[in-house]
Structure formats: C-alpha cells, structure tokens
XYZ file of C-alpha atoms in Angstrom:
403
model
C 99.288 37.090 92.030
C 96.211 35.238 92.905
C 93.482 36.192 90.292
C 90.170 37.668 91.952
C 87.320 36.036 91.664
C 84.080 38.142 91.077
C 81.364 35.324 90.193
C 81.263 31.596 89.282
C 81.150 30.143 85.817
C 78.250 28.975 83.795
C 78.213 25.155 83.051
C 80.346 23.989 79.585
C 77.301 24.399 76.843
C 75.535 27.434 78.164
C 74.093 29.829 75.949
C 74.967 32.886 77.349
C 72.665 36.096 75.996
C 73.908 39.748 76.909
C 70.715 41.991 76.628
C 72.688 45.074 77.198
C 71.119 47.404 77.257
C 71.853 50.339 75.614
C 74.489 52.707 77.180
C 76.017 50.183 79.717
C 79.520 49.323 77.528
C 78.349 47.246 75.329
C 80.309 48.452 72.325
C 83.723 47.911 74.026
C 82.362 44.463 75.050
C 81.422 43.524 71.880
C 85.008 44.907 70.557
C 86.738 42.738 72.522
C 84.856 39.456 72.450
C 84.860 40.140 68.251
C 88.787 40.596 68.224
C 89.030 37.417 70.720
C 87.010 34.829 68.622
C 89.800 32.845 67.662
C 91.234 32.589 70.719
C 87.070 32.093 72.330
C 87.191 29.018 70.397
C 90.248 27.443 71.586
C 89.022 27.864 75.099
C 85.496 26.215 74.150
C 83.770 29.453 73.622
C 81.729 30.416 70.002
C 80.999 33.789 69.929
C 77.678 34.366 67.658
C 77.884 35.594 64.138
C 80.195 36.958 62.289
C 80.245 40.706 63.370
C 80.655 42.496 66.283
C 77.401 41.963 67.583
C 74.524 39.605 67.228
C 71.796 43.117 65.735
C 69.928 40.940 63.300
C 68.750 37.872 65.081
C 68.457 40.340 68.312
C 66.073 42.973 66.047
C 64.491 39.603 64.474
C 62.985 37.694 67.627
C 61.922 41.123 69.243
C 59.696 42.038 66.172
C 55.884 41.808 67.070
C 54.682 39.255 64.757
C 57.490 38.459 62.341
C 56.899 37.043 58.949
C 59.425 33.983 57.800
C 61.645 36.213 55.924
C 61.682 38.333 58.921
C 62.971 35.688 61.466
C 65.642 34.052 59.057
C 68.204 35.592 60.990
C 66.982 34.564 64.485
C 66.589 31.062 63.006
C 70.194 30.750 61.559
C 71.105 32.124 65.071
C 69.568 29.216 66.797
C 71.446 26.710 64.215
C 74.733 28.584 65.211
C 74.021 27.861 68.740
C 72.689 24.104 68.351
C 76.061 23.688 66.115
C 78.218 24.629 69.079
C 77.071 21.514 71.023
C 78.804 21.266 74.357
C 80.951 24.497 73.778
C 79.552 27.249 75.711
C 78.155 29.504 73.228
C 78.184 33.264 74.088
C 75.758 36.620 71.989
C 75.888 40.085 72.531
C 73.344 42.339 71.484
C 71.932 45.527 73.328
C 68.783 45.115 70.963
C 67.784 41.612 72.539
C 66.696 44.315 75.421
C 63.954 45.822 73.227
C 62.259 42.603 73.133
C 58.459 42.275 74.914
C 58.062 39.898 77.651
C 56.979 37.139 75.176
C 59.313 38.003 72.982
C 62.119 36.858 75.390
C 60.442 34.065 76.844
C 60.285 32.825 72.860
C 64.046 33.420 72.581
C 64.805 31.613 75.802
C 62.765 28.624 74.499
C 63.829 28.477 71.416
C 67.698 29.003 72.243
C 68.105 26.645 74.519
C 67.666 23.261 73.179
C 69.135 20.647 75.130
C 71.389 23.388 77.215
C 70.325 26.039 79.474
C 70.299 29.662 78.937
C 71.817 32.771 81.213
C 70.545 35.883 80.247
C 73.397 38.719 81.571
C 72.291 42.302 81.900
C 74.815 45.643 82.383
C 73.918 48.100 84.325
C 75.303 51.833 84.716
C 74.041 54.685 86.940
C 70.883 56.537 85.308
C 71.944 59.502 85.958
C 75.042 58.416 83.626
C 72.899 57.184 81.134
C 70.306 60.048 80.461
C 72.541 62.685 79.223
C 74.337 59.501 77.029
C 71.118 58.479 75.422
C 69.886 61.880 74.486
C 72.733 62.845 72.626
C 72.084 58.891 70.587
C 69.013 59.874 69.972
C 70.074 63.659 68.269
C 72.520 61.957 66.277
C 69.289 59.885 64.929
C 67.283 62.872 64.395
C 65.622 64.138 67.831
C 64.762 68.122 67.500
C 64.044 68.583 71.402
C 66.989 70.070 73.860
C 68.116 67.883 76.426
C 66.045 69.534 79.294
C 62.888 69.918 77.099
C 63.740 65.909 76.770
C 64.084 64.978 80.460
C 61.303 67.255 81.436
C 59.111 64.698 78.899
C 61.362 61.730 80.347
C 60.423 62.477 83.915
C 57.913 64.644 84.791
C 54.970 63.815 81.626
C 53.611 60.383 83.158
C 53.192 58.385 80.765
C 56.820 59.163 80.043
C 56.965 58.627 76.416
C 57.261 61.492 74.648
C 59.241 62.072 72.482
C 61.352 58.503 73.073
C 58.467 56.393 73.916
C 60.995 53.245 74.011
C 63.371 55.057 76.314
C 62.094 53.555 79.700
C 61.168 50.243 78.145
C 65.567 49.633 77.634
C 66.675 51.696 80.874
C 64.114 50.562 83.508
C 66.423 48.024 84.555
C 64.225 46.847 87.193
C 61.665 45.781 84.648
C 64.206 44.778 81.599
C 65.011 41.980 84.569
C 61.972 41.068 85.757
C 60.767 40.323 81.883
C 63.797 38.023 80.948
C 64.027 36.990 84.695
C 59.924 35.642 84.168
C 61.318 33.293 80.635
C 64.690 32.372 81.875
C 63.884 32.038 86.040
C 65.784 33.968 88.033
C 68.885 31.855 88.990
C 69.651 32.647 85.138
C 70.225 35.425 85.412
C 72.917 37.923 86.399
C 73.037 41.467 86.635
C 76.802 43.421 85.962
C 76.989 46.488 87.607
C 79.738 48.650 85.657
C 82.549 50.065 87.853
C 83.704 53.181 85.936
C 86.685 53.412 88.085
C 88.047 50.155 86.923
C 87.174 49.756 82.887
C 88.994 46.631 82.805
C 86.536 45.656 85.603
C 83.581 43.888 83.055
C 85.999 41.951 80.907
C 87.194 40.194 83.893
C 83.812 39.565 84.953
C 82.891 37.912 81.410
C 85.976 36.297 81.319
C 84.506 34.306 84.652
C 81.197 33.779 83.135
C 82.235 32.049 80.526
C 85.152 30.348 82.505
C 88.076 32.068 80.499
C 91.646 32.693 81.294
C 92.388 36.554 82.630
C 93.481 38.872 79.977
C 91.766 37.278 77.274
C 88.840 39.965 76.375
C 91.577 43.206 76.221
C 90.355 47.146 75.447
C 89.664 47.880 71.242
C 89.814 50.912 69.611
C 86.999 52.764 69.910
C 84.072 52.580 67.687
C 82.978 55.562 66.548
C 80.470 55.869 69.462
C 81.771 58.502 71.431
C 80.388 61.146 73.330
C 79.524 64.711 72.049
C 80.275 68.115 73.816
C 77.690 70.405 74.568
C 78.494 72.756 71.598
C 78.461 69.800 69.366
C 75.240 68.632 70.282
C 73.869 71.685 69.789
C 75.179 72.105 66.550
C 73.476 68.488 65.848
C 70.603 69.562 67.393
C 70.200 72.793 65.051
C 70.756 70.837 62.047
C 68.038 68.502 62.875
C 65.405 71.164 63.002
C 66.058 72.881 59.996
C 66.227 69.808 58.043
C 62.767 69.155 59.703
C 61.693 72.213 58.712
C 62.345 71.499 54.988
C 60.711 68.393 54.863
C 63.510 65.685 54.577
C 62.710 61.961 54.891
C 64.381 60.218 57.974
C 66.254 57.980 55.167
C 67.753 61.302 53.605
C 68.530 62.752 57.244
C 69.723 59.560 58.246
C 72.157 59.389 55.287
C 73.534 62.942 55.436
C 73.317 63.504 59.384
C 74.219 59.801 60.699
C 75.752 58.612 58.169
C 77.692 62.183 57.225
C 78.091 64.756 59.489
C 78.370 62.618 63.139
C 81.155 60.788 62.143
C 83.336 63.264 60.889
C 82.244 65.214 64.200
C 83.314 62.693 65.979
C 86.685 62.106 64.771
C 87.543 65.878 66.376
C 89.085 65.823 69.649
C 87.518 68.232 72.275
C 89.845 70.739 74.619
C 90.093 69.400 77.775
C 87.754 72.581 78.772
C 85.151 72.123 76.601
C 81.524 71.410 78.223
C 79.901 68.008 78.846
C 76.326 67.455 78.158
C 74.765 68.393 81.960
C 71.827 67.495 83.605
C 69.997 70.144 85.232
C 69.736 69.759 89.393
C 65.614 69.048 89.452
C 66.260 66.291 86.827
C 69.449 64.646 89.007
C 66.900 64.582 91.737
C 63.979 63.181 89.788
C 66.737 60.709 88.152
C 67.990 59.919 91.720
C 64.662 58.695 92.824
C 63.893 56.966 90.163
C 67.115 54.929 90.202
C 66.502 54.079 94.004
C 63.618 52.435 92.872
C 64.818 50.516 90.445
C 67.942 49.061 92.764
C 65.432 47.961 94.859
C 63.620 46.179 92.288
C 66.300 44.673 91.198
C 67.406 43.504 94.621
C 64.053 41.681 95.418
C 64.117 39.750 92.183
C 66.411 36.688 92.870
C 68.783 36.966 90.251
C 72.304 36.989 90.660
C 73.980 40.889 91.108
C 77.784 41.315 90.260
C 78.848 44.527 91.613
C 77.990 47.395 93.704
C 74.214 47.336 93.458
C 74.146 50.848 95.725
C 76.225 52.467 92.846
C 72.997 52.983 90.729
C 71.152 55.398 92.639
C 74.233 57.280 94.403
C 74.121 60.757 94.154
C 76.681 63.130 92.699
C 78.276 65.259 95.969
C 78.663 68.398 93.627
C 76.695 68.133 90.482
C 78.385 70.591 87.862
C 75.766 73.532 86.583
C 74.370 73.445 83.053
C 76.193 75.011 80.454
C 74.828 76.793 77.471
C 76.958 76.892 74.426
C 77.191 80.267 72.383
C 79.550 78.757 69.976
C 81.191 75.772 68.517
C 84.908 75.136 67.568
C 85.967 76.008 64.295
C 87.710 72.309 63.678
C 84.522 70.882 64.970
C 82.400 72.821 62.635
C 84.261 72.263 59.816
C 84.856 68.327 60.198
C 80.860 68.669 60.278
C 80.373 71.248 57.527
C 83.145 68.249 55.449
C 80.745 65.859 56.779
C 77.269 66.824 55.211
C 78.810 68.190 52.097
C 80.724 64.572 51.441
C 77.410 62.656 52.205
C 75.206 65.281 49.964
C 77.791 64.464 46.870
C 77.293 60.993 47.484
C 73.667 61.280 47.082
C 73.919 63.146 44.518
C 76.322 60.869 42.606
C 73.698 57.910 43.229
C 70.614 59.866 41.855
C 71.804 61.101 38.678
C 75.313 59.440 37.929
C 77.475 62.260 35.558
C 79.802 61.324 32.489
C 82.900 60.197 34.144
C 85.661 62.634 35.234
C 83.516 65.710 33.758
C 82.213 67.926 36.663
C 79.365 69.543 34.769
C 77.905 72.871 34.957
C 74.521 73.098 36.249
C 73.865 76.881 36.138
C 73.330 79.272 33.539
C 76.580 81.130 32.442
C 74.891 84.342 33.183
C 74.845 83.425 37.525
C 76.727 86.046 38.936
C 79.681 83.451 39.881
C 80.768 83.259 35.735
C 82.631 85.889 36.218
C 84.627 84.239 38.493
C 85.350 81.671 36.044
C 82.603 79.256 37.518
C 81.867 77.946 34.589
C 85.585 76.869 33.188
C 85.837 75.079 36.552
C 83.326 73.243 36.491
C 83.876 71.977 32.969
C 87.527 71.040 33.428
C 88.339 66.862 34.401
C 88.352 66.241 37.933
C 91.846 65.199 37.855
C 93.078 68.631 36.877
C 90.811 70.340 39.804
C 92.503 71.494 42.552
C 91.342 70.170 45.786
C 90.287 73.437 47.532
C 88.387 74.029 43.958
C 87.014 70.573 43.812
C 85.217 71.067 47.921
C 83.762 74.194 46.513
C 81.932 72.987 43.060
C 80.642 70.099 45.636
C 79.688 72.238 48.515
C 77.827 74.280 45.872
C 76.118 70.817 44.552
C 75.282 69.831 48.407
C 73.615 73.223 48.801
C 71.484 73.284 45.482
C 70.440 69.450 46.304
C 69.566 70.425 49.902
C 67.821 73.645 48.796
C 65.704 71.061 46.626
C-alpha cells in the first residue's frame, strides 16, 4: 500500500526544533524519538541530547539575562548540533515555547551555523488543553479550583492570575508569530494533532525527517496521565492544607509532586469515574479565543499540516461539570502511601538514624505505649512486619508534617 504523504521533508542538514507547547502530545512524541535514537542515526537523523527531551538547553536559552554557567547547557546543545554536520538534527522540548521573541531569535541564530533551522509547533484544540493544563498546575501546587482558574484566564484581563505563563504558551497564534519572526514563516510548520488517529503525528514527523514509516512507535506512558475529577480535588485540598501550614515550595514539591502524584497516577480509574469538565460558559469563551487563534495562524504564512478548523470546533453536547463528593478508597490509599514514603525519605535525609533501628520519638507515657509502641519502634527493621512498619513510618510522617 502506498504511503500517505502529509508534508515534504526538510533538506538534509536541517536543524529541526520542536517547541511544543505543553499538552500537545509532546510526551508521547519524545518517548518515541528517544527509544528510536539508534535507528534514527542509521537514517541520517541525530536526536539531541542523552535524555527523552532537550529540557535543559531549552530552559537555558529561554532564561532572561542568563549567566555563563546558566547558558552552558545551551552551548553544549549547539556544539552537538554542529557535530551533526550534514545529518538532520532534531530536538524536542515544550520548554522552548517559554522563550521570549528575543530568546527565540537568539536560539535560531546560534543554532543555525551553516545549516537551516526549521521550527515545528504541535497544536491541540484549546478546549482540550484547558482542563489538562489546570490539573498540571494542581500537580505543582495550585490551590484555585478549575472554575476559579477559568475565571481568571477568561474573564479577568490581563488574564495572568493565578498562572501568568498560561497564555504565553497557549496563545498559539502569538507563539507561532514569535518563532516565525525568528526563523521566517517559510521555516515554521504547525502540526494540528489528530486525536482520532494516534499514530498520525508520528507519521508527520517521520516525513519531516525523511524517515521510513514505522520508525516512531508508541511507548509506555511516561506518568503524565490525566486525573479524574475526584483525584484532582484530593490534590487541590492537599495543596490548600499545606499552604495553610506554610510549607515551602520545595518541600511541597517533594511530598506532593514526587510522592503523592506518582502513586495516585498508578491507580487505574473505573470507566465511569467523572473527568474534569469545562462549564458551558467557559466552553463558549474558549471557542471564541480558539477562533481568533486559528485565524491568526492561517494568516501567518506558516505551513499548516492537519485540520486547522479542528482547533476551534465546538463540541456538539458538552457534558455538565460534576462536583466530586468522594474518592475511591484505592486511589486515596495510593495518595496517602505516596505522601508517607516521600515524607519518610525527607525525614531520613534530615536526620539519619542508626542502621536498622526504628527509634522511639515519643515518651513511654504516650497513649500508644500501652499498645506496645515503644517495643515495636525499638525492634530492628528486619524483625518488624510490613504492616507495622508502615504504621511507624506514617506516625513519623505525621509528626514531621505537624512541625
């Protein structure tokens, strides 16, 4: 069967920069490229850096007035591109989208060398990005409900509270304009993701890099899955409690983002569990913004691959939002376990204990002493049943959280 063509390949030696933005299928694409890097090289394509994505160089070039040390990852990135010679050099990171117009211009100028730079932007409908982005903010400590956040993003100019970076990333027409000014509109491709065809985006990037079909394959999830409404509400309430306790951003990140969230996402929701739903008033406001965005992209002169009208298409019958009243026990258990383990790890780093001992940290007269708490905590770890050890760790975590 003849291969379906979506776009023409870039010339050999092109430096292809995929700038995201966030929530446009970047994680799946980066995982596929990372897994296939050896095969890519056989076909004349270098996938930048040692990791899944080029985050460090992207963050470095996007910084305002970076120091020489802060620029080092970007300098190394440009050296790697130069070493690629006449091979195509491909890099992907949604953090490139955080760059200002000046930073984008600097990135293109310094990356180019003797070879052309081509910028690729992946796009999803804004109505699908809104709930996805909000829950990502919640994973990082946001305390505002979805509707409150939507109110700030859609109803209250200049639309920068409580998350001032959102529209810098997700006004896709303005994002494309910044990079088109840096690279030239003829050197920018906008790829509209087709969610009905999960492999379609892989095929487009294969064609941009003149790769055989099937080189890019889906990989296991990278732990960036969506939350249900009840899971998001649980994280929201945790964020508010920790804010009230004046936890530092670093400490909260260690316990919530690195402890609770990964465990919570290991839970498999039942098919009927409610998802985060955008209220009707916000659906209409988002559609109006999306229409302006699509019109701006169409007028920009960049190459568009895919159905641009899909970005502003209204849903036929949007579901009504559901307010969660409970969370499944299994999901709550995973979240609690994640918090316990992360808090215990912090406690161990802050105050290392003697090897294999589980010391007592409360007087023998405490109420739990009659239940043998002191005896339990004085026993070697290897002799403590798992269920009892979890109780000990939980008590320590609670004491540290109270502190």
